PDB file of C-alpha atoms and ligand atoms in Angstrom:
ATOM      1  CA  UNK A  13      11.121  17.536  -7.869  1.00 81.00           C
ATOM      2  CA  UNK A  14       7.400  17.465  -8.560  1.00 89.00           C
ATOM      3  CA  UNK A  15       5.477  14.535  -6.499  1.00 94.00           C
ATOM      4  CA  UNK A  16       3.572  11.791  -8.454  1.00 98.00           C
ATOM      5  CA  UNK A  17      -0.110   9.951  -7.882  1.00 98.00           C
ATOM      6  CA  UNK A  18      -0.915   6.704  -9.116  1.00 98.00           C
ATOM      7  CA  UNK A  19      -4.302   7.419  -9.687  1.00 98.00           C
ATOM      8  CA  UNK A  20      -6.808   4.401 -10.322  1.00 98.00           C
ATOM      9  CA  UNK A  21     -10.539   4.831 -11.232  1.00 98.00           C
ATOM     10  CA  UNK A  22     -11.937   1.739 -10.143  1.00 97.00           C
ATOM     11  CA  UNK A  23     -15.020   2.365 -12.051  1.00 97.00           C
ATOM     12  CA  UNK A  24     -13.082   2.054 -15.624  1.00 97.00           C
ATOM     13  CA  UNK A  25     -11.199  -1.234 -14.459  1.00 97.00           C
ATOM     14  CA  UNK A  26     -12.666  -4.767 -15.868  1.00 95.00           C
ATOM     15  CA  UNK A  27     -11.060  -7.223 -13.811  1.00 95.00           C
ATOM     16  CA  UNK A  28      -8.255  -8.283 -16.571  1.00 96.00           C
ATOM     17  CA  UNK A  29      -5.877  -8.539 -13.879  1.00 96.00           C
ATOM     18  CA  UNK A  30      -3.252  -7.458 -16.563  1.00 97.00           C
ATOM     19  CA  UNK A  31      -1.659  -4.920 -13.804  1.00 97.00           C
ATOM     20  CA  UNK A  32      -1.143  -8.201 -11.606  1.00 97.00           C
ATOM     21  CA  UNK A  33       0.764  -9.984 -14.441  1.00 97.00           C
ATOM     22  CA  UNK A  34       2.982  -6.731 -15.427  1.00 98.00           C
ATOM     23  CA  UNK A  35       3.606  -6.240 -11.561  1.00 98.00           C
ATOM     24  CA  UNK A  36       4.695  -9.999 -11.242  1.00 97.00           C
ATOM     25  CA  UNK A  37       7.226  -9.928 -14.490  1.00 98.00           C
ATOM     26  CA  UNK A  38       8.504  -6.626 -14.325  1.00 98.00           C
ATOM     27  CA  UNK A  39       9.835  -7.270 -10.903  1.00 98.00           C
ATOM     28  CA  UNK A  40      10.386 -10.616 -11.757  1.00 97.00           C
ATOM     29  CA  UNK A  41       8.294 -11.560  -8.239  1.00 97.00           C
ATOM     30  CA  UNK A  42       7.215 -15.994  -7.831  1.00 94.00           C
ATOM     31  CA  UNK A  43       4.248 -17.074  -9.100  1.00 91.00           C
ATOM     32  CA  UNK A  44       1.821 -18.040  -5.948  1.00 91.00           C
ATOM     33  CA  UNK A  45      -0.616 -20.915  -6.652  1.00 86.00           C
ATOM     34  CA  UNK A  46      -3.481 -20.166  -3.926  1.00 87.00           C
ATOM     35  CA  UNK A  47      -6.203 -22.454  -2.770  1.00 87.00           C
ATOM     36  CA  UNK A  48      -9.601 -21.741  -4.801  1.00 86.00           C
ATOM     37  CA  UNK A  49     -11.220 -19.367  -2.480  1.00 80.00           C
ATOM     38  CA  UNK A  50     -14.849 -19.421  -3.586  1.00 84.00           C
ATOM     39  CA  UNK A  51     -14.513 -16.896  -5.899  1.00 86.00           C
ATOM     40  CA  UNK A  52     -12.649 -15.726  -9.035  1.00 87.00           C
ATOM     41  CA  UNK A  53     -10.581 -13.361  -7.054  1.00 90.00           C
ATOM     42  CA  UNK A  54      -6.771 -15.382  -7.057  1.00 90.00           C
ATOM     43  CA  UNK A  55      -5.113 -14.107  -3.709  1.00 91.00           C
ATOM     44  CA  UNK A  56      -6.574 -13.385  -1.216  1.00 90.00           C
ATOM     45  CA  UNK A  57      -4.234 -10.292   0.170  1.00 91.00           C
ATOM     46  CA  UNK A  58      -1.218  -8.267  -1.160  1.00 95.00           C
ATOM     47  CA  UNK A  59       2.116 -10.807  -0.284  1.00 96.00           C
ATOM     48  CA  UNK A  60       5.751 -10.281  -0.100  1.00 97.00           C
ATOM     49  CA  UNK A  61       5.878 -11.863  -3.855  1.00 97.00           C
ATOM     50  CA  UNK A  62       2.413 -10.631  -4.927  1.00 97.00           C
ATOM     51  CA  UNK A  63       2.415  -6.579  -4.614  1.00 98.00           C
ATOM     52  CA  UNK A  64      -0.577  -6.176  -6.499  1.00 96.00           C
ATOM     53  CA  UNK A  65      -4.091  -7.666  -6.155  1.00 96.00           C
ATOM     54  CA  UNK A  66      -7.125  -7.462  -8.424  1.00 96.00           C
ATOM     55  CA  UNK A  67     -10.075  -7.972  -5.856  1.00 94.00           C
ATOM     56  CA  UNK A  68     -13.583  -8.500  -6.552  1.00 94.00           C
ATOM     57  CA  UNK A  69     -16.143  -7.644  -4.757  1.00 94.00           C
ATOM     58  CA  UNK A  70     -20.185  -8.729  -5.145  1.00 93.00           C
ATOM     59  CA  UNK A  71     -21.919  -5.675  -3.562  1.00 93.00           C
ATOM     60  CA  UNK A  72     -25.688  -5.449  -3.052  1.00 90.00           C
ATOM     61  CA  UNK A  73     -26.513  -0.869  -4.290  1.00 82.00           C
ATOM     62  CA  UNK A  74     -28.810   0.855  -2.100  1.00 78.00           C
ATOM     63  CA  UNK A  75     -31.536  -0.265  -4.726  1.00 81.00           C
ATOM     64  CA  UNK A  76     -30.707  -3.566  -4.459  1.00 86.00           C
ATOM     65  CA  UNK A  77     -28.651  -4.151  -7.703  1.00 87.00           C
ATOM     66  CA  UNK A  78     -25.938  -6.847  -8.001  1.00 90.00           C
ATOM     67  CA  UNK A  79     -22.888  -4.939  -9.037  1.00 89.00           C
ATOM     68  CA  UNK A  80     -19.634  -6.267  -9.228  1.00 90.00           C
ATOM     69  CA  UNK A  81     -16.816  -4.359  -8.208  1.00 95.00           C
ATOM     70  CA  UNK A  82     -13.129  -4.704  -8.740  1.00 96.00           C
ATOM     71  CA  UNK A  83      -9.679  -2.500  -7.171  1.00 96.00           C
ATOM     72  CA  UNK A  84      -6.385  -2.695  -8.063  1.00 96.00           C
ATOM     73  CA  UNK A  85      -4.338  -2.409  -4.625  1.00 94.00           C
ATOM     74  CA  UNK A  86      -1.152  -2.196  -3.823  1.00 97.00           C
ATOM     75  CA  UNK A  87       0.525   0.155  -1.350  1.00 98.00           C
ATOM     76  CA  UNK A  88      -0.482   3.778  -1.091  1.00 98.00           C
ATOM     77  CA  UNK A  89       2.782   5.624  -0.692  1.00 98.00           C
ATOM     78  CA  UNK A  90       1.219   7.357   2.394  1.00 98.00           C
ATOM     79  CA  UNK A  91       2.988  10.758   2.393  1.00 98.00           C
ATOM     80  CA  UNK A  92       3.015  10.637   6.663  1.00 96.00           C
ATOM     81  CA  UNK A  93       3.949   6.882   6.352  1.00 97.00           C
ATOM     82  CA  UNK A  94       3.782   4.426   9.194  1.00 95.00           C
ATOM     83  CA  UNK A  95       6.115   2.126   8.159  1.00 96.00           C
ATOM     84  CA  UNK A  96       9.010   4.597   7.177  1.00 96.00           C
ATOM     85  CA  UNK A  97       8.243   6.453  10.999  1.00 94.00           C
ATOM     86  CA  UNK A  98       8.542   2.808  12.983  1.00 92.00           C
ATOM     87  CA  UNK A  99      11.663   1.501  10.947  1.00 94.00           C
ATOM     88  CA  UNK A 100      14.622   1.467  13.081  1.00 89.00           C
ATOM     89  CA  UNK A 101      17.448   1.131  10.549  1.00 92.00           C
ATOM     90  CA  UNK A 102      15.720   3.993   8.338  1.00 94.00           C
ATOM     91  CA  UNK A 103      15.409   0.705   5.096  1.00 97.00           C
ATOM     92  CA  UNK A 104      11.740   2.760   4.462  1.00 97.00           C
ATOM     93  CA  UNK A 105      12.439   5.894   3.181  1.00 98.00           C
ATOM     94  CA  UNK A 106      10.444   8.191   0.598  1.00 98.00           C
ATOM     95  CA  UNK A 107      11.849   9.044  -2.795  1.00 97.00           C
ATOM     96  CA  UNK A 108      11.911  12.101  -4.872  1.00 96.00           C
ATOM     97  CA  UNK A 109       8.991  10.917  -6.688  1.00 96.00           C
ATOM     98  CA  UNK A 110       7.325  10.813  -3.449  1.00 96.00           C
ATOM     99  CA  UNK A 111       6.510   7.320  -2.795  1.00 98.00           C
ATOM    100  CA  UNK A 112       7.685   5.089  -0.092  1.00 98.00           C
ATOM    101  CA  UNK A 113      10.617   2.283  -0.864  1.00 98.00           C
ATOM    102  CA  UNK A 114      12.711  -0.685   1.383  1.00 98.00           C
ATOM    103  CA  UNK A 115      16.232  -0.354   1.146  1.00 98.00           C
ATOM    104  CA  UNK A 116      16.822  -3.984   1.337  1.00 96.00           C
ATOM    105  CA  UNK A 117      20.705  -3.560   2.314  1.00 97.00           C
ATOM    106  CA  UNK A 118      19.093  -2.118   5.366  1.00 97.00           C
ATOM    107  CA  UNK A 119      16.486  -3.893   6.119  1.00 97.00           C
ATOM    108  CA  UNK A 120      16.712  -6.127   9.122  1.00 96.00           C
ATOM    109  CA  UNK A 121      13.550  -7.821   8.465  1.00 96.00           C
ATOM    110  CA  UNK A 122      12.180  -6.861  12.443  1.00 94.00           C
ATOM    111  CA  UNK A 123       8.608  -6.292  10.754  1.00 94.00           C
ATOM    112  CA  UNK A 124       7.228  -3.493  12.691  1.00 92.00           C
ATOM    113  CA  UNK A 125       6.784  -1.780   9.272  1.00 95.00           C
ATOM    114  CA  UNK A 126       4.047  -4.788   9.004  1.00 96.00           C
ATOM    115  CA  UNK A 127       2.771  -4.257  12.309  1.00 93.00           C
ATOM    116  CA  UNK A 128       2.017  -0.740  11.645  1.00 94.00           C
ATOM    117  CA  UNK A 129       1.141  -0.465   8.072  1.00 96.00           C
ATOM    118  CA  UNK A 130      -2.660   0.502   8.002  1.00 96.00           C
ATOM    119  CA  UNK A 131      -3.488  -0.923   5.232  1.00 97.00           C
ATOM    120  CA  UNK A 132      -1.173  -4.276   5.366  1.00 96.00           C
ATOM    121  CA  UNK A 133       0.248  -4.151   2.336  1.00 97.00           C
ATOM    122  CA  UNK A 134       3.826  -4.697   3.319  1.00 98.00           C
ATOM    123  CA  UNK A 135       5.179  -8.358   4.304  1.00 97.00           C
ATOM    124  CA  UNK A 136       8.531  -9.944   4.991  1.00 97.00           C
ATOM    125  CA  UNK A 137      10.123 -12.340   2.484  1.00 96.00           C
ATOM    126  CA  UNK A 138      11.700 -15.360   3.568  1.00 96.00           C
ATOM    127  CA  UNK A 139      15.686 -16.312   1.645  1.00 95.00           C
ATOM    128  CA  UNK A 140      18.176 -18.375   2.584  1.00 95.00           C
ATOM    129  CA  UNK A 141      21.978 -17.348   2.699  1.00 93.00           C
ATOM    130  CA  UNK A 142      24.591 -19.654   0.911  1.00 94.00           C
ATOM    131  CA  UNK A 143      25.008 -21.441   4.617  1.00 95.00           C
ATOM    132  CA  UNK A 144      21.209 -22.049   4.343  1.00 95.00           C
ATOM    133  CA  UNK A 145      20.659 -19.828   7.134  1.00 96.00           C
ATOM    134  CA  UNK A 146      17.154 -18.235   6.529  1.00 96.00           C
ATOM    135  CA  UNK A 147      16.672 -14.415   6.825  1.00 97.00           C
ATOM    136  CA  UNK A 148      13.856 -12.191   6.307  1.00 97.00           C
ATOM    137  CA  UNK A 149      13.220  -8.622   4.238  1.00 98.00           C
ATOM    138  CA  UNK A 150      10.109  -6.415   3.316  1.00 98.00           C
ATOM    139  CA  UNK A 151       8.892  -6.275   0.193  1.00 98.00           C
ATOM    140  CA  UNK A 152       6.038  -4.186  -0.718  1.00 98.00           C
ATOM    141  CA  UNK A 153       5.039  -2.359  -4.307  1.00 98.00           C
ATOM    142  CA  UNK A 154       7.890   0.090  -5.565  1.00 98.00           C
ATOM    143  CA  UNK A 155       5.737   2.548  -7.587  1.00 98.00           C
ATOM    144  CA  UNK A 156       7.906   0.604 -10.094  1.00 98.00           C
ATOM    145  CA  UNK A 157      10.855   3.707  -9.316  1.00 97.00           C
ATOM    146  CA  UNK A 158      13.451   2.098 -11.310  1.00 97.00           C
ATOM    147  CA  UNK A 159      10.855   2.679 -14.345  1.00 98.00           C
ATOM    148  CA  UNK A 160      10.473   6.091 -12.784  1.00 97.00           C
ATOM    149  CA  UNK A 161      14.272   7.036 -12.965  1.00 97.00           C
ATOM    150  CA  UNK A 162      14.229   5.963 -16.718  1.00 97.00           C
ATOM    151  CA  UNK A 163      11.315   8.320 -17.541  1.00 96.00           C
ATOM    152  CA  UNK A 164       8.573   5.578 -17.599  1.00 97.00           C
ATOM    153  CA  UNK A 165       5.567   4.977 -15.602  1.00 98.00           C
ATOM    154  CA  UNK A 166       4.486   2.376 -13.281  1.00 98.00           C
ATOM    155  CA  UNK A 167       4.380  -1.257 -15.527  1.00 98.00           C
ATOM    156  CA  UNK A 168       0.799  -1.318 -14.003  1.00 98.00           C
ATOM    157  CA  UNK A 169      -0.308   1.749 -15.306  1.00 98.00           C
ATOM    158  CA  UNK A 170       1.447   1.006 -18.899  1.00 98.00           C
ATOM    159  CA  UNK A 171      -0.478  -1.823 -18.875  1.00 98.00           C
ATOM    160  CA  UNK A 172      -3.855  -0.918 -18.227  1.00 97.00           C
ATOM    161  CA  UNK A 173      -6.222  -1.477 -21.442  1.00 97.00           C
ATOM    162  CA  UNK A 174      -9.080   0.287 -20.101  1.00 97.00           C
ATOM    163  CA  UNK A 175      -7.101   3.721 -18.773  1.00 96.00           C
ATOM    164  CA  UNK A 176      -8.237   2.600 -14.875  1.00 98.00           C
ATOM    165  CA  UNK A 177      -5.081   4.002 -14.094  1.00 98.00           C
ATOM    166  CA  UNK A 178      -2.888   6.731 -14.548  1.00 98.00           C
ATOM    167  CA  UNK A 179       0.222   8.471 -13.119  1.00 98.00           C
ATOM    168  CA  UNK A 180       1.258  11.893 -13.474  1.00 98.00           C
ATOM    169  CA  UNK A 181       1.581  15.235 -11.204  1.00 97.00           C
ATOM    170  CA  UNK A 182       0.077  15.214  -7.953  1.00 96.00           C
ATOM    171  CA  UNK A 183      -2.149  18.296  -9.005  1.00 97.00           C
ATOM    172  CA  UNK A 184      -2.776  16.840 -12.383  1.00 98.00           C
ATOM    173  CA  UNK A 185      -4.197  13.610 -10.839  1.00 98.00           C
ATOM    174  CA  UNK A 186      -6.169  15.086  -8.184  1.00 98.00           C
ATOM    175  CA  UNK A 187      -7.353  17.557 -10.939  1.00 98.00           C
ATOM    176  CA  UNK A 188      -8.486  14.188 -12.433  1.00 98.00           C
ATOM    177  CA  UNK A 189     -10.065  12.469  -9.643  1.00 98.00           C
ATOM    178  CA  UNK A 190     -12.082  15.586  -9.177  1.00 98.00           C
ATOM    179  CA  UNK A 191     -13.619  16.039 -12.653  1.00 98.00           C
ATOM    180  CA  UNK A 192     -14.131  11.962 -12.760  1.00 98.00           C
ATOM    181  CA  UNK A 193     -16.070  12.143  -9.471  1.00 98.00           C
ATOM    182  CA  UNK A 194     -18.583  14.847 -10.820  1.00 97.00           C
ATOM    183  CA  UNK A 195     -18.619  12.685 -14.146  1.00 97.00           C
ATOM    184  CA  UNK A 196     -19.827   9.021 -12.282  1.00 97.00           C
ATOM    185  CA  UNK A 197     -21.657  10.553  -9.481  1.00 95.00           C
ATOM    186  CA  UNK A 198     -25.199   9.985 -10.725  1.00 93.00           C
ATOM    187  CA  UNK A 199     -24.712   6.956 -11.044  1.00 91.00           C
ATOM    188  CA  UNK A 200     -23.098   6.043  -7.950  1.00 92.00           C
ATOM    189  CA  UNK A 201     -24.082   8.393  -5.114  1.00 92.00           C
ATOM    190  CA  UNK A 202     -21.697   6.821  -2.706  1.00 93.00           C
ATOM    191  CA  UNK A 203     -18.476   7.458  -5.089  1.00 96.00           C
ATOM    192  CA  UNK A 204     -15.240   9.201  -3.419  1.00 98.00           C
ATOM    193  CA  UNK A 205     -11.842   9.743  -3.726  1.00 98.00           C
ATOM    194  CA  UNK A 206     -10.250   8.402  -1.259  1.00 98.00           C
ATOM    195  CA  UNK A 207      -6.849  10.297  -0.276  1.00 98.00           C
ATOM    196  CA  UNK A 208      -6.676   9.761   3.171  1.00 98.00           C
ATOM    197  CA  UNK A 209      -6.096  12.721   5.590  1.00 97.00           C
ATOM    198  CA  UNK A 210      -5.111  10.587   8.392  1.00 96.00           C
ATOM    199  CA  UNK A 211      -1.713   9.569   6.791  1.00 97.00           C
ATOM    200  CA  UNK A 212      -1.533  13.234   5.085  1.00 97.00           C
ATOM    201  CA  UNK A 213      -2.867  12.023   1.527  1.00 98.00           C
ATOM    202  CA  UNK A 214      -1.312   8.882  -0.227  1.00 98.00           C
ATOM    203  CA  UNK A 215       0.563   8.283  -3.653  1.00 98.00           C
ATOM    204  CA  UNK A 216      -2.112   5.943  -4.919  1.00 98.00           C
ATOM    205  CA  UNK A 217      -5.397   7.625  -4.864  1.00 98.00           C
ATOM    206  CA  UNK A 218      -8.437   6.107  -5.637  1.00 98.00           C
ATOM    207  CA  UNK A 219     -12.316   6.675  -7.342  1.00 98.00           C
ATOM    208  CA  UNK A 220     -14.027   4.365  -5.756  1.00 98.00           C
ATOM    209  CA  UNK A 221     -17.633   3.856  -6.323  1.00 96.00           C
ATOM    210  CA  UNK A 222     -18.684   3.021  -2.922  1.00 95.00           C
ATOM    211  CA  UNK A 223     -17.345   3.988   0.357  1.00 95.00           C
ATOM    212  CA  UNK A 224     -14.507   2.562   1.389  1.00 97.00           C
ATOM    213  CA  UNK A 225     -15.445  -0.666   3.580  1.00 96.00           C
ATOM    214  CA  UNK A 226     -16.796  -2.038   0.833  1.00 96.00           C
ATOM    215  CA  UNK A 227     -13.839  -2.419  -0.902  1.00 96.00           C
ATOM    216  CA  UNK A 228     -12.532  -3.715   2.327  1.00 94.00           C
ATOM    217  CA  UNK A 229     -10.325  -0.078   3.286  1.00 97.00           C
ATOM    218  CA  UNK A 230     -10.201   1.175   6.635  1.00 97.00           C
ATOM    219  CA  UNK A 231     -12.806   4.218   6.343  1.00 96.00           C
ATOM    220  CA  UNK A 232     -10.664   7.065   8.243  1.00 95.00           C
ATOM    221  CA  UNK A 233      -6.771   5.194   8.360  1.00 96.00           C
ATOM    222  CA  UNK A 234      -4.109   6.710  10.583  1.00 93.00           C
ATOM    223  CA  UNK A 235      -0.667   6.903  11.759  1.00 90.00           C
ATOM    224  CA  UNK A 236      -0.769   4.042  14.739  1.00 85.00           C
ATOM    225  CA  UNK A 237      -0.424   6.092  18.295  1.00 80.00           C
ATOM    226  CA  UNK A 238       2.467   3.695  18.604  1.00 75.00           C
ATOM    227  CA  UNK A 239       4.054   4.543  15.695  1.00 77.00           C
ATOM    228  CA  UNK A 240       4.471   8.709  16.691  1.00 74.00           C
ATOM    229  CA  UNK A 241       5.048   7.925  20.105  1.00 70.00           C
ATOM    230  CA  UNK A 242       7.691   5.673  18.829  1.00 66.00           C
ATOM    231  CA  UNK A 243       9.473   7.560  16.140  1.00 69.00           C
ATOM    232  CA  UNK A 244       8.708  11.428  17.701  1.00 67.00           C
ATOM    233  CA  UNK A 245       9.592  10.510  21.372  1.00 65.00           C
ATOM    234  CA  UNK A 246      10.878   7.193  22.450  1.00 64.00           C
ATOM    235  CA  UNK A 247      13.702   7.275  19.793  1.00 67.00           C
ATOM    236  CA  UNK A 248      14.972  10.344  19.706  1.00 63.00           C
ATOM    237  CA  UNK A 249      15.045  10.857  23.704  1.00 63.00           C
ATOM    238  CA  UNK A 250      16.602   7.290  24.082  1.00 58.00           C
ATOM    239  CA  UNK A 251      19.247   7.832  21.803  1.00 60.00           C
ATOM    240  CA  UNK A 252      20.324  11.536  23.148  1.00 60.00           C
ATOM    241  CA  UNK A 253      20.149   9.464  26.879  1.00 62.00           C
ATOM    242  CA  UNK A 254      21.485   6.492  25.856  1.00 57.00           C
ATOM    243  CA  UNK A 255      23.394   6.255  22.289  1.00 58.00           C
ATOM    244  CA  UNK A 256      22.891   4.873  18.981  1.00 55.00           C
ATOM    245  CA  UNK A 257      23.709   1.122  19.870  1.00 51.00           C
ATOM    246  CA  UNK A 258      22.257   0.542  23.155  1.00 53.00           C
ATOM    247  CA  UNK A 259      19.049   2.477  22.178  1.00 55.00           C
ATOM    248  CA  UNK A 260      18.797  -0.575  19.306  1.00 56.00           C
ATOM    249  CA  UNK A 261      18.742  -3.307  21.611  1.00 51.00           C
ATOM    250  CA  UNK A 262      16.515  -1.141  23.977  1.00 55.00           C
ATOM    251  CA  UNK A 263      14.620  -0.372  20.645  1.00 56.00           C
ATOM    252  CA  UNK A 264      14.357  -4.617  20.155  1.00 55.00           C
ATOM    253  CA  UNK A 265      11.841  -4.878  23.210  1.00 54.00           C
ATOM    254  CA  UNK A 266      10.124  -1.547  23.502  1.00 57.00           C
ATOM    255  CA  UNK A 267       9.191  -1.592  19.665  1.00 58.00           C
ATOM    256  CA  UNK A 268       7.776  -5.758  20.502  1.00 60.00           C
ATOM    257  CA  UNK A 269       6.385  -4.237  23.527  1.00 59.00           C
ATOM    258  CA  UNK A 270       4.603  -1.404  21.299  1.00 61.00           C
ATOM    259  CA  UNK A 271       3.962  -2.962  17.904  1.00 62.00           C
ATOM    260  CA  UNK A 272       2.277  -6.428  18.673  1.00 61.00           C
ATOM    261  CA  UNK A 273      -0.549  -5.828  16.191  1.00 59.00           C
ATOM    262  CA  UNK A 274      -2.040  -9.216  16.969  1.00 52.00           C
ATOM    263  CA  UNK A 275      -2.295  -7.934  21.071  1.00 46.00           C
ATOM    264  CA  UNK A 276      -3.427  -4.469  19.959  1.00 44.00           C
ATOM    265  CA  UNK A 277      -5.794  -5.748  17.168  1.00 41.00           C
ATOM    266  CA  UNK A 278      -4.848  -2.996  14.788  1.00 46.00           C
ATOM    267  CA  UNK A 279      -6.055   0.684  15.971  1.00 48.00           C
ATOM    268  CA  UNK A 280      -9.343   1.462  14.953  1.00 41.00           C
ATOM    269  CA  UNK A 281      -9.925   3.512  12.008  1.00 46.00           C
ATOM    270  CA  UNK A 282      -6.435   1.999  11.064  1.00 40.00           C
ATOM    271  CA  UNK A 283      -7.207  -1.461  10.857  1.00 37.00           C
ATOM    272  CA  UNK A 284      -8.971  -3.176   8.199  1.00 37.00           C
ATOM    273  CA  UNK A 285      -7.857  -6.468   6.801  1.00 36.00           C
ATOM    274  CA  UNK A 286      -6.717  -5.429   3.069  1.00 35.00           C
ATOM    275  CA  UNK A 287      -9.422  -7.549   1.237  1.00 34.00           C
TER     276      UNK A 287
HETATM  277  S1  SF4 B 330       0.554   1.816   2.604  1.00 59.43           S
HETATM  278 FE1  SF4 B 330       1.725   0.872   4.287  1.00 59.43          FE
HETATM  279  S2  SF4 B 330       3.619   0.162   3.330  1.00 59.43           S
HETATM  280 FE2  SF4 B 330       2.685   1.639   1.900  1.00 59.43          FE
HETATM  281  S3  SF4 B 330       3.611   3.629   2.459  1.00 59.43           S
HETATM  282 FE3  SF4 B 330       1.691   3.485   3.623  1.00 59.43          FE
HETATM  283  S4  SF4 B 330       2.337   2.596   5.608  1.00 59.43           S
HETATM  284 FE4  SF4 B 330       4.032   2.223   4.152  1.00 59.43          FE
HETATM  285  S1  SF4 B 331      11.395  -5.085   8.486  1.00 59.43           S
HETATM  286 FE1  SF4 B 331      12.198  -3.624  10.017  1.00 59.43          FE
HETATM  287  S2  SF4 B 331      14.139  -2.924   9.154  1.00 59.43           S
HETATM  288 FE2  SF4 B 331      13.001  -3.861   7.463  1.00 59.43          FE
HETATM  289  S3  SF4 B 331      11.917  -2.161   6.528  1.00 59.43           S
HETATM  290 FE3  SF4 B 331      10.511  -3.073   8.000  1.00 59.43          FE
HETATM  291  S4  SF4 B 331      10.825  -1.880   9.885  1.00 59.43           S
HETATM  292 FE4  SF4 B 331      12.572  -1.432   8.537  1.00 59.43          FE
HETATM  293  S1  SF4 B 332       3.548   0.401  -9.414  1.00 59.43           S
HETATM  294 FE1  SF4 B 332       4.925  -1.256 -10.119  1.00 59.43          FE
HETATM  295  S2  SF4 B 332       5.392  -2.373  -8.230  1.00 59.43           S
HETATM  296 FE2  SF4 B 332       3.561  -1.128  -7.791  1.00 59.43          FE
HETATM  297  S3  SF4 B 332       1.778  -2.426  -8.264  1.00 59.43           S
HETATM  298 FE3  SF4 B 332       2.259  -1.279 -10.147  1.00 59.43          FE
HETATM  299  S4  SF4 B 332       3.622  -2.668 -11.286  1.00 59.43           S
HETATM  300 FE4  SF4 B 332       3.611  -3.388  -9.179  1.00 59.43          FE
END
């Protein structure tokens, strides 16, 4: 099956925050009051019950113009995705369409999908069980793929007023991005499309106007060291040396031992705090 690319032109979005809304009640997600944070933008970060975040952005141009920018984010479907190589119970897995999705029937909720995302935009969910017991699961944008099996697009995209976004064909949308970027490039020198080649290209491309900082993205995201090492060596040796089950609960405290993002601060070009 052909692959698929959210593709969102920041430059054409007006800070509606009409994709937040359709995200929120097409996947029937909690509303989450927030503290007023000094600005108009609602949430700080992407949650496990907010997927999608309009952020806005004051940013001084190189000739000293206020501009205000905004970005619809959500997760990037990276096609080399961290969280799908760290996940022990195989929950993050692509789809046909290409994107990345949590299988919550296997999802153990250890979070080292969190710990290694690069661009945080997956978190665990709290629920209780009918004993009250609480237990935890990831939860992270869909790419709306039940719409996708049906024959529709993304309830983000459908909803977009001002055509910001778009979803089609991998080579139609990068087709897109290209032509847009000649279009817009006069006016903003610093525009790019940002397709990451350190996670081998994402599922949610961008035009963005500046570079990529100032929207608050990690400027060259990767794979976490931790993460290959992990899923290309650790695992597979353990598990010829050891078995399936004992390789899990070995798995438990290597993975801690590996994937403490707050005692490895996030690799470098990986890091980034999402807003
Ligand atoms: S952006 Fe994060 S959660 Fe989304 S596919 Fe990439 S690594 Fe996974
Ligand atoms: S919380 Fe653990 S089991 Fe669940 S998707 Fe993330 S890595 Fe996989
Ligand atoms: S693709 Fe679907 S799940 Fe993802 S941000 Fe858009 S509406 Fe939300």
């Amino acid at each position: 099956m052909a692959e698929y690319i959210k593709y969102v032109d920041v430059t054409k979005c007006d800070g509606c925050r009409a994709c937040m809304v359709a995200c929120k009640n097409w996947n029937d997600l909690p509303a989450e009051p927030e503290e007023f944070q000094g600005s108009v933008q609602s949430h700080a970060n992407v949650t496990a019950n907010t997927w999608n975040v309009l952020s806005f952005i004051e940013h001084e141009d190189s000739k000293g113009n206020l501009d205000y920018l905004f970005r619809h984010s959500s997760c990037f479907h990276c096609t080399d995705a961290a969280c799908v190589k760290v996940c022990p119970e195989e929950a993050m897995h692509y789809t046909d369409f290409g994107s990345v999705n949590v299988d919550s029937d296997k999802c153990v909720g250890c979070g080292y999908c969190v710990q290694n995302c690069p661009f945080d935009v997956v978190q665990l969910a709290t629920y209780k069980d009918k004993n009250g017991k609480e237990y935890k699961k990831a939860q992270k944008c869909t790419m709306c793929v039940d719409r996708l099996e049906e024959g529709m697009q993304p309830a983000c995209v459908t909803t977009c007023h001002t055509d910001a976004m778009e979803f089609g064909t991998q080579e139609e949308m990068l087709k897109k991005a290209k032509k847009r970027l000649s279009e817009i490039k006069d006016k903003y020198p610093n525009a790019m499309i940002y397709n990451p080649e350190g996670v081998g290209g994402t599922h949610t491309i961008y035009v963005l106007a500046e570079k990529p900082s100032v929207y608050g993205l990690p400027e060259k995201p990767k794979v976490p060291t931790s993460a290959v090492v992990w899923k290309d060596y650790a695992q597979p040796i353990g598990k010829m040396m050891l078995g399936a089950t004992s390789m899990a609960l070995v798995g438990a405290f290597v993975s801690n031992k590996l994937f403490n993002k707050e005692g490895k601060g996030h690799e470098e070009d990986g890091g980034g705090s999402h807003e």
